[in-house]
PDB file of C-alpha atoms in Angstrom:
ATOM      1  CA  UNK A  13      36.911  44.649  84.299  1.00  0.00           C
ATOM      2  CA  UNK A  14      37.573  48.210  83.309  1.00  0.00           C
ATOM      3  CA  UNK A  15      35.327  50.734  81.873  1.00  0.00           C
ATOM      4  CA  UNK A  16      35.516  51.141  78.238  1.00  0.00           C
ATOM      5  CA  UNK A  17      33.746  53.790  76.030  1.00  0.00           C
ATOM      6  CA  UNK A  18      32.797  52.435  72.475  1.00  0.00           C
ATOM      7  CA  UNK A  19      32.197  56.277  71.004  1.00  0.00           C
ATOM      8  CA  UNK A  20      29.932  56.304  67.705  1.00  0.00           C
ATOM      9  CA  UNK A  21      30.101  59.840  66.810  1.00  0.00           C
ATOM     10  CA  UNK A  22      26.353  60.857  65.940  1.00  0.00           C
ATOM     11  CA  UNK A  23      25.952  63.416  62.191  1.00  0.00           C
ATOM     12  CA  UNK A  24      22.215  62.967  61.917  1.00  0.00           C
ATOM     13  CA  UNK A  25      19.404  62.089  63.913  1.00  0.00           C
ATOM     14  CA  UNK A  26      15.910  61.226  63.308  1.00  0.00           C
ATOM     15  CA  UNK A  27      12.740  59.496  63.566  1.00  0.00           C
ATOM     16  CA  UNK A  28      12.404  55.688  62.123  1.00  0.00           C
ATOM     17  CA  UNK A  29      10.205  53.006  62.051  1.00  0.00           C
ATOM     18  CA  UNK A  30      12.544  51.084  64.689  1.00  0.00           C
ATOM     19  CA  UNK A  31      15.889  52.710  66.551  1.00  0.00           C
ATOM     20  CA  UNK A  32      19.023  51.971  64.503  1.00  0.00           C
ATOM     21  CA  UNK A  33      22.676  53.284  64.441  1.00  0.00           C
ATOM     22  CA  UNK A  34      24.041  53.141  60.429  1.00  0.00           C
ATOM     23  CA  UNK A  35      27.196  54.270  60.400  1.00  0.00           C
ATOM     24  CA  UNK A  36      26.371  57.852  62.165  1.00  0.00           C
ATOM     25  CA  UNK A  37      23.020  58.081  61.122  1.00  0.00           C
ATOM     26  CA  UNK A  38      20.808  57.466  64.186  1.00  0.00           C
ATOM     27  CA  UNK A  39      17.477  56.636  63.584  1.00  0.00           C
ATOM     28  CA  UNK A  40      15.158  56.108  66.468  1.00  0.00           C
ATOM     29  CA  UNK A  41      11.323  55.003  66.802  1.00  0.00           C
ATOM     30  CA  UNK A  42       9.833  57.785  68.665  1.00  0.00           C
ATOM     31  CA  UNK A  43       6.432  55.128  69.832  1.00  0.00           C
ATOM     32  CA  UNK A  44       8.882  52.464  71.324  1.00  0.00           C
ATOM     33  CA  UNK A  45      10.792  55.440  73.028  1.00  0.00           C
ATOM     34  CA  UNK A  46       7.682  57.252  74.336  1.00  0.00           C
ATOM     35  CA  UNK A  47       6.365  54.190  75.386  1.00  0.00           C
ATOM     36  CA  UNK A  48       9.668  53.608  77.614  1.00  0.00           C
ATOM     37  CA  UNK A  49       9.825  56.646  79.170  1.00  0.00           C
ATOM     38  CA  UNK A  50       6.038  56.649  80.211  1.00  0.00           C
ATOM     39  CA  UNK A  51       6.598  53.072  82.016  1.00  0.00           C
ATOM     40  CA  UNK A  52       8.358  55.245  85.252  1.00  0.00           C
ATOM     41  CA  UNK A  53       5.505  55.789  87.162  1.00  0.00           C
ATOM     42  CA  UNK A  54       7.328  58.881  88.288  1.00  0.00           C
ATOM     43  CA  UNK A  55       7.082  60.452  84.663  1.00  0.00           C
ATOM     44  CA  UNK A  56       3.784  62.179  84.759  1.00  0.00           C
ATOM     45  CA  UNK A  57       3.790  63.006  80.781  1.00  0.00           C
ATOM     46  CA  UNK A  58       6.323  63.334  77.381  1.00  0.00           C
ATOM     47  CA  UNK A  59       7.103  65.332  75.046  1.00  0.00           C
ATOM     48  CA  UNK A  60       9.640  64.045  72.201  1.00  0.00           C
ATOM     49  CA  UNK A  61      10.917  66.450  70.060  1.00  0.00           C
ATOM     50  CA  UNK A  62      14.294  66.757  67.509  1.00  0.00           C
ATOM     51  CA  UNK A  63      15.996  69.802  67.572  1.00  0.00           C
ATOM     52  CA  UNK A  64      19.462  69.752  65.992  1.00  0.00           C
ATOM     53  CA  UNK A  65      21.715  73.487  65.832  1.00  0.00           C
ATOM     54  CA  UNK A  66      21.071  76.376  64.264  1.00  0.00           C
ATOM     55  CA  UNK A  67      17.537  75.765  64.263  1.00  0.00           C
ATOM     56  CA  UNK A  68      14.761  78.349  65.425  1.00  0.00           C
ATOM     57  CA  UNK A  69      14.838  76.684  69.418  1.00  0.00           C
ATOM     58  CA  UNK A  70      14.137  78.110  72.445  1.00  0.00           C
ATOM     59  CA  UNK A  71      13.551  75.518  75.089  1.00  0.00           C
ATOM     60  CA  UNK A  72      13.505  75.668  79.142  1.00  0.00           C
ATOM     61  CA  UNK A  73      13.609  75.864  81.965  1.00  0.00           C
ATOM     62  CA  UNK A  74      16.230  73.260  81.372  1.00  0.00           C
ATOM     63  CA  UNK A  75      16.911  70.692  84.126  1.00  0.00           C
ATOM     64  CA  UNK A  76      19.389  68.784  82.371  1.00  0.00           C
ATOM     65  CA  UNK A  77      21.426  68.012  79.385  1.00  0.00           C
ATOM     66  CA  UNK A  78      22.935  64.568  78.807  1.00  0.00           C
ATOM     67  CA  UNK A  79      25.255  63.025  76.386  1.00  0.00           C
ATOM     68  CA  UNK A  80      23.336  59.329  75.834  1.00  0.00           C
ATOM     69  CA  UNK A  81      24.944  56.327  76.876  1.00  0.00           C
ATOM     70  CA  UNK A  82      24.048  52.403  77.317  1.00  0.00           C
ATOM     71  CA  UNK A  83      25.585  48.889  78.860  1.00  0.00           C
ATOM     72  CA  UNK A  84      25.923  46.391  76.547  1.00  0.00           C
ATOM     73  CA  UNK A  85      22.559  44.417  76.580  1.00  0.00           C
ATOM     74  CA  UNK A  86      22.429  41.594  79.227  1.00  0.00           C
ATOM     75  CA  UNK A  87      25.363  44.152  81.231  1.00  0.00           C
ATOM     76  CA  UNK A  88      25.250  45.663  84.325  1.00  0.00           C
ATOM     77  CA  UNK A  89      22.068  48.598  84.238  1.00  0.00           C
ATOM     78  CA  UNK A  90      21.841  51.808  82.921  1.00  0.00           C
ATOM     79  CA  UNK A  91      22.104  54.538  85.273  1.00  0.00           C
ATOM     80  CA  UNK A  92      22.348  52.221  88.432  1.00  0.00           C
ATOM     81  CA  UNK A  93      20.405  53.920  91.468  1.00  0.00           C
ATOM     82  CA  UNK A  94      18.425  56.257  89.165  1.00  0.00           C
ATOM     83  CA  UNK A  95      16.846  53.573  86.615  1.00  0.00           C
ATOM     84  CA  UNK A  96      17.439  50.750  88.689  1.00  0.00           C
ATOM     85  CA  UNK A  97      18.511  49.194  92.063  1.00  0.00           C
ATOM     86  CA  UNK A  98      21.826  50.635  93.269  1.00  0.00           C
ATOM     87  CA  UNK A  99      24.606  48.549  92.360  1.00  0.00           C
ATOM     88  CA  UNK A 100      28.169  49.062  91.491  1.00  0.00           C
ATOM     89  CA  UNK A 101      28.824  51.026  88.238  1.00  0.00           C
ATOM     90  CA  UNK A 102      32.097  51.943  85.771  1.00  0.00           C
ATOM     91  CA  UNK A 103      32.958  48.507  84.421  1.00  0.00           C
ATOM     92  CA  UNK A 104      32.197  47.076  81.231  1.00  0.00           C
ATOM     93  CA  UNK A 105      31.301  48.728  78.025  1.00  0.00           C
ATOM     94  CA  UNK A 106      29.348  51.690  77.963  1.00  0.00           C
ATOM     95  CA  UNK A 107      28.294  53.535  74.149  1.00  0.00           C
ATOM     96  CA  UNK A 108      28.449  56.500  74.280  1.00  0.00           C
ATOM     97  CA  UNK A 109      26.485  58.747  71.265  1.00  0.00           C
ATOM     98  CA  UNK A 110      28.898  61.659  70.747  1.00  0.00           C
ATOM     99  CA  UNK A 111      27.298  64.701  69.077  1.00  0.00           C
ATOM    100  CA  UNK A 112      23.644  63.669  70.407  1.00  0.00           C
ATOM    101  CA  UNK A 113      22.285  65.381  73.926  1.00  0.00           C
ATOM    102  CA  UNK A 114      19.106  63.786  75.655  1.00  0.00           C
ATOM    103  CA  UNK A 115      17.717  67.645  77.208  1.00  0.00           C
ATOM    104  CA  UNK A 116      15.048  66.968  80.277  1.00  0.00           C
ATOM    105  CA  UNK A 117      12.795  70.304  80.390  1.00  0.00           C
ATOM    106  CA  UNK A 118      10.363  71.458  83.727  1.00  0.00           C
ATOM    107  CA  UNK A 119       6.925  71.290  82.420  1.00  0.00           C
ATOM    108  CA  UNK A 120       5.572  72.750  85.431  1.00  0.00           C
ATOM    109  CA  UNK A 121       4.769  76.660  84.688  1.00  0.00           C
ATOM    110  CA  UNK A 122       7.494  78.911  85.817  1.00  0.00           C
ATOM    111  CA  UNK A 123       6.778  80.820  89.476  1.00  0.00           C
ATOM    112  CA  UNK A 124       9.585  83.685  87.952  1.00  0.00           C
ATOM    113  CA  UNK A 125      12.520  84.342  85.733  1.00  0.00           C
ATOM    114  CA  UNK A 126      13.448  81.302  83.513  1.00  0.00           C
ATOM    115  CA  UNK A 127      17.150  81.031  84.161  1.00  0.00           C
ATOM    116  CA  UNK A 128      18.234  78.227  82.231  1.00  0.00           C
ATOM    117  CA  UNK A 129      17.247  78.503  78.724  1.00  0.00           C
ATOM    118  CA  UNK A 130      18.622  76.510  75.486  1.00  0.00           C
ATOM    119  CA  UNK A 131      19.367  78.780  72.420  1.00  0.00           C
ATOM    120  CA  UNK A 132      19.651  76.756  69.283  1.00  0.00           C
ATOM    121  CA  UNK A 133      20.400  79.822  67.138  1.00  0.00           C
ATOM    122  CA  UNK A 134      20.174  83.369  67.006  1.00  0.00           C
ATOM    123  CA  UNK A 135      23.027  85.768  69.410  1.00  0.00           C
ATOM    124  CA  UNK A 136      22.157  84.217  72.632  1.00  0.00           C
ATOM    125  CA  UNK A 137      23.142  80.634  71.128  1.00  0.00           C
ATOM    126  CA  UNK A 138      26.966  81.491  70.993  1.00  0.00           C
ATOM    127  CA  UNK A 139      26.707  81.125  75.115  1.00  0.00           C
ATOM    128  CA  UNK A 140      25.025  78.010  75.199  1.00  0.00           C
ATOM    129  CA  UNK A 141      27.533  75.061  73.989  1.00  0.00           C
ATOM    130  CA  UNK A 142      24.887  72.888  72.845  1.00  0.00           C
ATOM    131  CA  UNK A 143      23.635  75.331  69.991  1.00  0.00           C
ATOM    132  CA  UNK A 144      26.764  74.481  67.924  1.00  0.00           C
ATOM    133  CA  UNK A 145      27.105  70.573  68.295  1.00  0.00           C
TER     134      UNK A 145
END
């Protein structure tokens, strides 16, 4: 089977009382999603917060920034090799939650210059292509 992208374009985000897509409305339950993230041993400690553009954000040093995507439930895992065993990957269905970014910060205190930085508003924020999606 192919790879196929079901896109749900993403308006709003925010916290709910359980995680829900209506329409493009995403709603998530920031307890059930904390409580994921600390189960990797790896993750030493977390941090949820929204941000959405134009709002007064400075965040870094950035490590990452990914668009969120997901297998169909009982499919093939997530992220194969990072979030689970190594196994083949692009086939099936994958969502994908255009207009929402998952950014991963370093928490560990800078040892110099912060080079990667995300600008949500302000001059610096017309550089950065997140600030405007």
């Amino acid at each position: 089977m192919r790879l196929q992208l079901a896109r749900h374009p993403i308006t709003e985000l925010r916290w709910g009382d359980f995680t829900r897509l209506d329409n493009t409305t995403l709603e998530v339950d920031q307890d059930e999603l904390r409580g994921i993230i600390q189960g990797d041993q790896r993750i030493e400690s977390v941090d949820l917060q929204l941000v959405r553009p134009g709002e007064n954000c400075r965040a870094g040093p950035v490590l990452d920034i990914i668009e969120p995507r997901a297998k169909e439930p009982d499919a093939s895992p997530d992220f194969p090799g990072v979030l689970s065993s190594p196994a083949i990957a692009g086939s099936g269905t994958s969502h994908v939650l255009e207009g929402a970014a998952v950014t991963v910060l370093d928490g560990t205190p800078p040892k110099g210059p912060i080079r990667s930085v995300l600008e949500m508003s302000g001059p610096a924020s017309e550089h950065s292509p997140y600030s405007s999606r």
